[in-house]
Coordinates of C-alpha atoms and ligand atoms in Angstrom, one line a residue:
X181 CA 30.2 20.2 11.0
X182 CA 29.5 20.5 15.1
X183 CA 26.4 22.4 14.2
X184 CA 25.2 19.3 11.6
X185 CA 26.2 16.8 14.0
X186 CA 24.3 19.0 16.8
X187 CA 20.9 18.9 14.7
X188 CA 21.1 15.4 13.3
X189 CA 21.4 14.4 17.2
X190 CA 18.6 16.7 18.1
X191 CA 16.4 15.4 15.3
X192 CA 17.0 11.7 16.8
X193 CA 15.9 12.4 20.1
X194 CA 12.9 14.0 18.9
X195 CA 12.8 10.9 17.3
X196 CA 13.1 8.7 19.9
X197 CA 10.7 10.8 22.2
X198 CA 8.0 10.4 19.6
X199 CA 8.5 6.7 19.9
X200 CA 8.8 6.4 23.8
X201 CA 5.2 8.5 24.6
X202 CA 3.5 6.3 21.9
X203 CA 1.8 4.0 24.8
X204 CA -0.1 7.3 26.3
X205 CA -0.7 9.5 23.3
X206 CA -4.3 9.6 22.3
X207 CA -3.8 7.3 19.2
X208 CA -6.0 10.8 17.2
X209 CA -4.5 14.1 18.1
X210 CA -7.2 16.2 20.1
X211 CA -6.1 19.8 18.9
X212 CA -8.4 21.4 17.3
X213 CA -8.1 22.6 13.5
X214 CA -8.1 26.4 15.1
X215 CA -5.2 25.6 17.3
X216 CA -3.3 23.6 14.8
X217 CA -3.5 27.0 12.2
X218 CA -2.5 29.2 15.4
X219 CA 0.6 27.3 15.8
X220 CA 1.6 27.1 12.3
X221 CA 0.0 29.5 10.4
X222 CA 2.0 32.9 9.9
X223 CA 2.9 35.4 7.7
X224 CA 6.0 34.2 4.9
X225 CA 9.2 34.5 6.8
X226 CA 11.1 37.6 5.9
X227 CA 14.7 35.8 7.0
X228 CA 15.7 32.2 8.2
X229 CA 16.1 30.9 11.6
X230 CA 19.3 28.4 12.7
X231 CA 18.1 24.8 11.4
X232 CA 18.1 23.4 14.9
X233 CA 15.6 26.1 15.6
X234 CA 14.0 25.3 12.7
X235 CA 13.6 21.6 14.1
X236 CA 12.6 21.8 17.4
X237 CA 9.6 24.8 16.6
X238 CA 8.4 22.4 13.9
X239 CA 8.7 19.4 15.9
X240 CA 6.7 21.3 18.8
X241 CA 4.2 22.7 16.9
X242 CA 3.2 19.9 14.8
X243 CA 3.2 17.0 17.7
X244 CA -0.8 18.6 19.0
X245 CA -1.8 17.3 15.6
X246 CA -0.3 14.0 14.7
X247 CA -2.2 11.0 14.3
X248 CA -0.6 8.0 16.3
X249 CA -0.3 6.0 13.1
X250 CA 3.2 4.0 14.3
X251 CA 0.7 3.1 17.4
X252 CA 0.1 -0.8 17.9
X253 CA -3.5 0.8 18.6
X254 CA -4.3 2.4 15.2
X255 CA -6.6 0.2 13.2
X256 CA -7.8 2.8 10.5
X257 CA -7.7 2.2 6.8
X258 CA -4.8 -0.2 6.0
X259 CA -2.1 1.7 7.1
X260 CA 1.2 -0.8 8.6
X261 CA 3.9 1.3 10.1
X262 CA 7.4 1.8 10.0
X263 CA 9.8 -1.1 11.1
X264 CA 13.0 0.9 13.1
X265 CA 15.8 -0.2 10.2
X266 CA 13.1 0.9 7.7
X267 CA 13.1 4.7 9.6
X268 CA 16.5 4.1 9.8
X269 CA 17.1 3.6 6.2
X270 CA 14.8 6.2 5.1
X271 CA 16.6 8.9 7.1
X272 CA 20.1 8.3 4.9
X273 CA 17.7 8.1 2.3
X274 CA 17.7 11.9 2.4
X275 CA 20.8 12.3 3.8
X276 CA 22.3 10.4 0.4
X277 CA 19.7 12.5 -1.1
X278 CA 20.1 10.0 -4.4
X279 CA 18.2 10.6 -7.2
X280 CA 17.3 7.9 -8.1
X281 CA 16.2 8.1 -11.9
X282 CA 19.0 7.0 -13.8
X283 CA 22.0 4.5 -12.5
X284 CA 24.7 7.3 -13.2
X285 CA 22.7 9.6 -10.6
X286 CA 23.1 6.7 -8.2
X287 CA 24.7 3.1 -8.9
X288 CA 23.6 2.1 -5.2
X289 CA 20.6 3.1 -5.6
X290 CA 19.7 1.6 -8.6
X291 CA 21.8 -2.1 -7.3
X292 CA 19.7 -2.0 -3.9
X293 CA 16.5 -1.9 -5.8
X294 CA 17.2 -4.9 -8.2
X295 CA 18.4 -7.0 -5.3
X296 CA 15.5 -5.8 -3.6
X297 CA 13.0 -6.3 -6.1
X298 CA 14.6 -9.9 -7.0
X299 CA 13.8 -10.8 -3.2
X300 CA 10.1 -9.0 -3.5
X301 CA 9.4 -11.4 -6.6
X302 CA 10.5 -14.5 -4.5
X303 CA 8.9 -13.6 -1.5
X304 CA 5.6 -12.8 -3.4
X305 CA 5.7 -15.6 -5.2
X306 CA 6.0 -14.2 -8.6
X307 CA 7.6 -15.3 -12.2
X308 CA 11.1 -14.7 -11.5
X309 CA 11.3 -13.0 -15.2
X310 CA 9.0 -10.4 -13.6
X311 CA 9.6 -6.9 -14.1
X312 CA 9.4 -4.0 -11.2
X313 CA 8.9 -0.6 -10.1
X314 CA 9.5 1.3 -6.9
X315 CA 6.3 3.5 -7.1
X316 CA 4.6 6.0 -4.5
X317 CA 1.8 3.5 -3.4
X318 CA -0.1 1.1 -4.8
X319 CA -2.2 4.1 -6.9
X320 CA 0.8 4.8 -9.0
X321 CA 1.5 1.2 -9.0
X322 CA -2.2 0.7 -10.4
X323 CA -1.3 3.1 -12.9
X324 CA 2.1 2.2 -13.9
X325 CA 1.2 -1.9 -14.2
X326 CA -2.6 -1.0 -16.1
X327 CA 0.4 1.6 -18.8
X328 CA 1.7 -1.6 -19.2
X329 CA -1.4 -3.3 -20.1
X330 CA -2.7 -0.6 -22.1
X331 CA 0.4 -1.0 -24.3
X332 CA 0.5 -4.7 -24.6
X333 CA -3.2 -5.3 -25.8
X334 CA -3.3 -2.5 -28.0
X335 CA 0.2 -3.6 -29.5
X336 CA -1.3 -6.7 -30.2
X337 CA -4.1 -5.2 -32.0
X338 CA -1.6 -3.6 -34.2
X339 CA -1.8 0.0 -33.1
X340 CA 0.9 1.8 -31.2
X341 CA -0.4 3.9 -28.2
X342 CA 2.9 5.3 -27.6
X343 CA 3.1 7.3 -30.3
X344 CA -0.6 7.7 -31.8
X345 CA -2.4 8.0 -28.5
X346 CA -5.9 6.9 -27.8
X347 CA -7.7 8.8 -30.5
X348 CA -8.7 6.7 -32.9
X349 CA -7.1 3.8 -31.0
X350 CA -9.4 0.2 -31.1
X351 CA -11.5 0.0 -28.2
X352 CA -10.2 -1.3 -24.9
X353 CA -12.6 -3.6 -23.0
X354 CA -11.5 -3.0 -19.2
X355 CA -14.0 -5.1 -17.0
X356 CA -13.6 -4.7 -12.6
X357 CA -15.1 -5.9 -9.5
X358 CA -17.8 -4.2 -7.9
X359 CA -16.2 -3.8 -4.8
X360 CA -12.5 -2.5 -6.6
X361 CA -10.4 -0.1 -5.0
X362 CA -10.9 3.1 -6.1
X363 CA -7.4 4.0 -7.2
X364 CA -8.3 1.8 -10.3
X365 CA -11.3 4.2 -11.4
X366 CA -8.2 6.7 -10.8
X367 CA -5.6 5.1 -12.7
X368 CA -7.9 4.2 -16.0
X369 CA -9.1 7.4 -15.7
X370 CA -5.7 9.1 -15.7
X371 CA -4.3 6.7 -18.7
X372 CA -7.5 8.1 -21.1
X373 CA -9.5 4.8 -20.2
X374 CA -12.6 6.6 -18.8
X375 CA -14.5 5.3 -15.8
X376 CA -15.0 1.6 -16.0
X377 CA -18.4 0.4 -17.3
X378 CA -17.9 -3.4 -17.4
X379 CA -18.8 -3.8 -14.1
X380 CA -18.5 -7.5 -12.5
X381 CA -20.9 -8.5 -9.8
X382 CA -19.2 -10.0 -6.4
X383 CA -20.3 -12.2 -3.6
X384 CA -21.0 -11.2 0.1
X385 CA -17.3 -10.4 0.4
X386 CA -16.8 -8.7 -1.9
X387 CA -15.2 -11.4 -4.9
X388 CA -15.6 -11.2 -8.5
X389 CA -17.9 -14.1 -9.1
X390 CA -16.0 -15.9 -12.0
X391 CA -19.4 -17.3 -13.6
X392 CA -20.0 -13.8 -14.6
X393 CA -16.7 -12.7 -16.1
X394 CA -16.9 -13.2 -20.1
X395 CA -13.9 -12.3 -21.9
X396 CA -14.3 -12.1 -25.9
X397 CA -12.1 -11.4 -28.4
X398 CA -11.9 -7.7 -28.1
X399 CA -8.6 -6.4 -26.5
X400 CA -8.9 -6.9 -22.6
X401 CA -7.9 -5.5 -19.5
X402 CA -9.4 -7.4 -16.7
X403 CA -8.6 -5.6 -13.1
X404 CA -9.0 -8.2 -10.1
X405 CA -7.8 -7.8 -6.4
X406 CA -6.2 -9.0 -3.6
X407 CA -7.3 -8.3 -0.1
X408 CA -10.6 -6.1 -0.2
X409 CA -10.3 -3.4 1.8
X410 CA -13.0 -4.2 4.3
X411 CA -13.2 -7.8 4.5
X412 CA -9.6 -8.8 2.9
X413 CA -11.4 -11.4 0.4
X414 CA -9.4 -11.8 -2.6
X415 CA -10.4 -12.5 -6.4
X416 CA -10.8 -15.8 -7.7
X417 CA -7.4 -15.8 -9.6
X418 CA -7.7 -19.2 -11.3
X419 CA -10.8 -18.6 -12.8
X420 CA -10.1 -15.3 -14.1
X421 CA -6.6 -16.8 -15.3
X422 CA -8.2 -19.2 -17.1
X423 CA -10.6 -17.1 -18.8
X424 CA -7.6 -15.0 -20.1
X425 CA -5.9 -18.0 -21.0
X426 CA -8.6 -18.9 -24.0
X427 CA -9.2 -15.2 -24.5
X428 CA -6.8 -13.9 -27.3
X429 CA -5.5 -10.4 -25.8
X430 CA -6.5 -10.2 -22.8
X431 CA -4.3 -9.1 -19.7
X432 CA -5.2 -9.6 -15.8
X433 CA -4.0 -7.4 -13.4
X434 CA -4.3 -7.5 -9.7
X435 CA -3.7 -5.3 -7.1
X436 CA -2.7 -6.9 -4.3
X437 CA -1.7 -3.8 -2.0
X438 CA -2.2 -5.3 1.4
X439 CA -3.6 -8.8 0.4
X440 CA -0.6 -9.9 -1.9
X441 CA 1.4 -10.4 1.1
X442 CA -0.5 -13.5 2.2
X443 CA 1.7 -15.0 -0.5
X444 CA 4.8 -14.8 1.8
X445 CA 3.3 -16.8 4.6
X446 CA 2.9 -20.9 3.7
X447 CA -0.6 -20.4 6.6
X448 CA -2.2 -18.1 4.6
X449 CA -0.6 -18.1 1.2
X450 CA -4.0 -20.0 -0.2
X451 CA -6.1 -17.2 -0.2
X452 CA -4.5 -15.3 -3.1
X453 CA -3.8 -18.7 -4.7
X454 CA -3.1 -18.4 -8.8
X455 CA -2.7 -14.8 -8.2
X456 CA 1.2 -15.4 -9.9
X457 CA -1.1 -16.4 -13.1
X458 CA -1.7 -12.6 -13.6
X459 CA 0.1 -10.1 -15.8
X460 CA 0.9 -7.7 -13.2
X461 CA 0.5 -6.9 -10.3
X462 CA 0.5 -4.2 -7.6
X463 CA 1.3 -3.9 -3.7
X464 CA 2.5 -1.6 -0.9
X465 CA 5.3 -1.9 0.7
X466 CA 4.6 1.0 3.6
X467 CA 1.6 -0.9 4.5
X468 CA 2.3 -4.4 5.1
X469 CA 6.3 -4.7 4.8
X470 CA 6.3 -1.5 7.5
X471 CA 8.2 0.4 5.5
X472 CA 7.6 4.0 5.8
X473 CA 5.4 6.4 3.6
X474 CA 6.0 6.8 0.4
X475 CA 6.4 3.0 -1.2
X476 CA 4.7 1.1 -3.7
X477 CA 5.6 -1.5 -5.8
X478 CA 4.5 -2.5 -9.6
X479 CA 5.5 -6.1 -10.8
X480 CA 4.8 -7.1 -14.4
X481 CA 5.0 -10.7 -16.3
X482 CA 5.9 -8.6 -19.7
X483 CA 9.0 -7.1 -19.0
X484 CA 9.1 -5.5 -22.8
X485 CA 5.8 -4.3 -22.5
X486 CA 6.3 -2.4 -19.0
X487 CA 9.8 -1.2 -20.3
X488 CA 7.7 0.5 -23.6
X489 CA 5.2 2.6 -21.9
X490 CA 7.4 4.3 -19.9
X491 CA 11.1 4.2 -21.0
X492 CA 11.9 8.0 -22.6
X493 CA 15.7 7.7 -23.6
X494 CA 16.3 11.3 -24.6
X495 CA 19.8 12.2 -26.0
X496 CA 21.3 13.6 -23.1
X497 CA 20.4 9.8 -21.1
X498 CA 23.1 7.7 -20.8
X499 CA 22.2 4.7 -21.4
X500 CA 23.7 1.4 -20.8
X501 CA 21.7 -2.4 -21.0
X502 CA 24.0 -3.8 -18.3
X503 CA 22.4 -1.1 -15.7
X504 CA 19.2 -0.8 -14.8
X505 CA 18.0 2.7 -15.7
X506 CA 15.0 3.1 -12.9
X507 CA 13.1 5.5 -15.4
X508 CA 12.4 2.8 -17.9
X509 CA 10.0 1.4 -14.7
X510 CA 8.8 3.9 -13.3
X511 CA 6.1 6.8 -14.2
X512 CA 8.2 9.8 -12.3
X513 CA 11.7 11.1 -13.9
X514 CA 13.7 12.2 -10.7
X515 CA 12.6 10.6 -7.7
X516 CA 13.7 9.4 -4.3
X517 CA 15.6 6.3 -4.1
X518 CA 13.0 4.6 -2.4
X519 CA 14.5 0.7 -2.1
X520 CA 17.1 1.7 0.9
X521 CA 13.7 1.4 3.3
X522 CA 12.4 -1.6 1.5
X523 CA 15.7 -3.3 1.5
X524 CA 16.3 -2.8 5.0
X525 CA 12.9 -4.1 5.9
X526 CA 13.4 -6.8 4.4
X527 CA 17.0 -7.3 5.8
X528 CA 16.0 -6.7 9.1
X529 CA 13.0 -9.1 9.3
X530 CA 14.0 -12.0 6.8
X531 CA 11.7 -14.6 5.0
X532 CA 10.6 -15.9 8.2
X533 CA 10.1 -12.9 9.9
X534 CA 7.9 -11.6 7.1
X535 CA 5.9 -14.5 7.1
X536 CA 5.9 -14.4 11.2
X537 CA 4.3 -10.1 11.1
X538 CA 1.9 -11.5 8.1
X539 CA 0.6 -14.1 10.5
X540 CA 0.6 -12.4 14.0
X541 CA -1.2 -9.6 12.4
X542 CA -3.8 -12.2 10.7
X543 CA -4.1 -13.8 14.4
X544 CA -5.0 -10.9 16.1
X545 CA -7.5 -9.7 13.7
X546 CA -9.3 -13.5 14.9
X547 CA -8.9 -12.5 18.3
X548 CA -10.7 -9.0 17.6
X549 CA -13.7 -11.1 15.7
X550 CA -13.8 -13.3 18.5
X551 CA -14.0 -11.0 21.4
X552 CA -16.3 -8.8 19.8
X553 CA -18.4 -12.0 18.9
X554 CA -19.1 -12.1 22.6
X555 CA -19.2 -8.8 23.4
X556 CA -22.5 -8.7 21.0
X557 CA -20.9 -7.7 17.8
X558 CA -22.1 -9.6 14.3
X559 CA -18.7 -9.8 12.5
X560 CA -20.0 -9.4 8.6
X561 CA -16.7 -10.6 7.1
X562 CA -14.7 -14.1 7.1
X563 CA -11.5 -12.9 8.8
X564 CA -9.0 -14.5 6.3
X565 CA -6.5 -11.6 6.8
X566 CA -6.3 -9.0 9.1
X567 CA -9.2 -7.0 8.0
X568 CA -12.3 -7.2 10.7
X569 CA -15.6 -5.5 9.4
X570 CA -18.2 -5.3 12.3
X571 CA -21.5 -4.0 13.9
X572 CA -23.7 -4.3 16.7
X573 CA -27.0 -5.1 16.0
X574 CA -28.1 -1.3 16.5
X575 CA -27.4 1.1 14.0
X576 CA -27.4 3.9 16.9
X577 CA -25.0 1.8 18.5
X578 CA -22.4 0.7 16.1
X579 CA -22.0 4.9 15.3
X580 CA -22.0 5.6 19.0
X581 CA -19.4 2.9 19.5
X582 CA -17.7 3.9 17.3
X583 CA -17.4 7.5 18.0
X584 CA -16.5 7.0 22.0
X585 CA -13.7 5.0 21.0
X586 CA -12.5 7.4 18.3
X587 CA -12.9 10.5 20.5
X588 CA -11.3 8.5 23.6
X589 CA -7.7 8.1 22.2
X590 CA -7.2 4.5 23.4
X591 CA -7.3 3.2 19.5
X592 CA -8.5 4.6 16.9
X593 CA -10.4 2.4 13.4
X594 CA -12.7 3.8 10.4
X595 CA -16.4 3.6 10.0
X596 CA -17.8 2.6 6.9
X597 CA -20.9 1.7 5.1
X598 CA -21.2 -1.9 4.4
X599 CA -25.0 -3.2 2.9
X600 CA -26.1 0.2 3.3
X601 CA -25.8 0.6 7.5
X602 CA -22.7 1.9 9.4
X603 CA -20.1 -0.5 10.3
X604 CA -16.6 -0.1 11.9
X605 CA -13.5 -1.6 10.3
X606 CA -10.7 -2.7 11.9
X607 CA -7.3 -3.4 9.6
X608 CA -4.4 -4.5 11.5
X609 CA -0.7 -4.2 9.9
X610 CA 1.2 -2.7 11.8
X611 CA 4.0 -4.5 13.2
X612 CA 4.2 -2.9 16.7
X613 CA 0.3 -4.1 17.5
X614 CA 1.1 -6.3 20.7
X615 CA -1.5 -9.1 22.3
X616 CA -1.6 -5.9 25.3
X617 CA -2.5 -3.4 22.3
X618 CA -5.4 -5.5 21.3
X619 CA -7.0 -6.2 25.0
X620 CA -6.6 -2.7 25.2
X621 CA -8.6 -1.9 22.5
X622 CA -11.9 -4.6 23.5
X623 CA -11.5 -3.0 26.7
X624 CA -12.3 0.7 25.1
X625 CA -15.3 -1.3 23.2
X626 CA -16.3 -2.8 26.3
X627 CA -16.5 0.3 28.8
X628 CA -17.2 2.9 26.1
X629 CA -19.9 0.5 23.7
X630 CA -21.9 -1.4 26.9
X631 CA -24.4 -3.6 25.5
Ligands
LIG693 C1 -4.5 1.0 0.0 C2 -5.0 0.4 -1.2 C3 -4.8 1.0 -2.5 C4 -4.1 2.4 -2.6 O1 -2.8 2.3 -2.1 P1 -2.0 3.6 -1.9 O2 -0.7 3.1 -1.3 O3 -2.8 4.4 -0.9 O4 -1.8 4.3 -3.2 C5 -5.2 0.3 -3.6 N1 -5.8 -0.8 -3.5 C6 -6.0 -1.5 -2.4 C7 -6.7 -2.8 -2.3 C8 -5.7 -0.9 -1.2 O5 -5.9 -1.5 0.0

């Protein structure tokens, strides 16, 4: 028991000294790939080693190469970061080491995730009959609600896709933005769907234009978004609603993985407005809730219909209706009990608090368009959210710019290609970014991208 107590006390100072050198760590590592190999690369180990021994060679050799993602300064992707009880609660997440498939593997486990996912349907403004999932990310989440949908429109075409499959199946119409995440080519593609071909055009930020959705009478999956990745511009969810609504089997999904979240802020809640129209929906909690990696959610309006493409009662499953047997939800079997983190997010920061991160982070993405305004920048997106998507007026330059920053370790953002020329991105989520973190940052612009 000394020796356990020893390396769980060693493994929370290593912790904690991650934490404290966060304001001087180049935000991207600077070891090289070469170096990275010579430290961990090595022949298969004949014996073990003591687990505290164990810790502090892994912790050592892997710190060269970590990316500074909890850093107030990392802008890339959409990426949040971890809120302390979130870390917190994800470390007796493996120490419980629940699994958290069925309730009699884990009654906590499987209570903490319907309270959890009762306060993720208020706070996102959902039906409250919804239905949930605790998923990986918002891929399996795509995955798990579009499962859903597949069932539901072919059921009411009269064919059972559970049991018969695909082949021979009627013919699912599944029309997308052009500017879609890519995890829904993914997810179609992994439920026999095929890449999409019903392809809607968008507007300068990337928005379905409604006047070109047409949904007939064929049965319908129509994939719309919350929160672009680059700009943060969300679908037009009335309209599409609508369209559904005289549209006889036709289902909307929307993933919302960042941008659902404006929904828990009254400020900013009217950019994903109708959005609760849909049929399901998708969203991350380890990006904007700052709960750690790996946590998605999947919400559904058709409780039956989410419960039929995945429950798999075999024999040896006890089943009970009073308990909510997580497998019946979710895509996986045995899995980590991932609502502990998302619980004690939650906990920790409250309705308000929520709403507060949502808005702070929204506020200093208008600070970053701003500044860079006058520092020569053309910002190419309307900053609703938190997303920035920017350039300078010289190709050479935005790459440049771009490049010095990345390579200086002050902050680090992705490029991207936006009308065909590079532009950088800047996504900010994470709850530790401070005012300090972002003048930081225009200051690496403004001595490392001179006009
Ligand atoms: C990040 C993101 C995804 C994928 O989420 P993962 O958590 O990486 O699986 C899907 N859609 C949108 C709009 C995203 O921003």
């Amino acid at each position: 028991m000394d020796d356990l107590r020893e390396l769980f006390e060693l493994t929370a100072a290593i912790a904690a000294d991650f934490y404290e050198t966060l304001p001087d760590r180049p935000v991207y590592p600077r070891a090289s790939v070469a170096e990275l190999q010579a430290a961990l690369s090595a022949p298969l180990p004949e014996h073990g080693l003591p687990a505290r021994t164990v810790i502090a060679e892994l912790a050592a050799a892997v710190d060269p190469g970590l990316v500074a993602e909890a850093s107030g300064r990392y802008f890339g992707f959409v990426v949040g970061g971890a809120l302390p009880a979130s870390i917190a609660a994800d470390w007796l997440t493996s120490t419980w080491d629940q699994n958290a498939g069925l309730f009699v593997l884990g009654p906590s486990a499987s209570i903490v995730e319907q309270a959890a996912g009762a306060w993720l349907i208020e706070l996102l403004g959902l039906p409250r009959h919804a239905s949930f999932g605790f998923v990986t990310g918002a891929q399996m989440a795509n995955f798990t609600a579009l499962a859903a949908a597949r069932h539901h429109v072919l059921a009411h075409a009269g064919w059972d896709v559970e049991r018969d499959g695909l082949q021979g199946a009627p013919k699912i119409r599944v029309v997308v933005g052009a500017k879609r995440h890519g995890t829904i080519d993914r997810a179609l593609r992994m439920l026999g769907l095929g890449a999409p071909t019903d392809i809607v055009p968008v507007d300068a930020e990337g928005r379905m234009l409604a006047g070109e959705l047409r949904i007939g009478d064929e049965p319908t999956i129509v994939c719309a978004q919350a929160g672009e990745v680059n700009t943060g511009a969300s679908d037009p969810f009335h309209a599409i609603a609508d369209a559904r609504d005289v549209a006889p089997n036709a289902w909307v999904h929307v993933d919302g993985a960042f941008g659902l979240w404006a929904a828990a802020t009254d400020s900013l809640r009217h950019h994903v407005d109708g959005a609760d129209r849909a049929d399901s929906w998708s969203t991350d909690a380890h990006k904007w809730l700052n709960v750690p990696y790996d946590s998605g959610l999947v919400f559904t309006a058709h409780p039956d219909s989410h419960s039929a493409a995945f429950s798999a009662r075999a024999a040896y499953l006890i089943v009970d209706d009073e308990k909510r047997e997580q497998l019946d939800w979710n895509p996986e079997h045995s899995r980590r009990a991932r609502g502990f983190t998302v619980y004690a997010a939650i906990r920790a920061l409250g309705r308000t608090g929520i709403a507060e991160l949502v808005e702070r982070t929204c506020a200093h993405a208008r600070t970053f368009a701003a500044r860079l305004e006058v520092m020569g920048a053309e910002v190419l997106n309307t900053v609703e959210l938190n997303q920035v998507l920017f350039r300078f007026t010289d190709d050479a330059r935005t790459e440049a710019a771009l490049a010095a920053v990345q390579a200086g370790g002050e902050a680090w953002m992705s490029g991207t290609v936006w009308d065909g020329r590079p532009a950088i991105r800047i996504s900010v989520s994470n709850w530790q970014t401070s005012d300090d973190d972002v003048e930081r940052t225009l200051a690496a612009f403004r001595e490392l991208a001179p006009a």
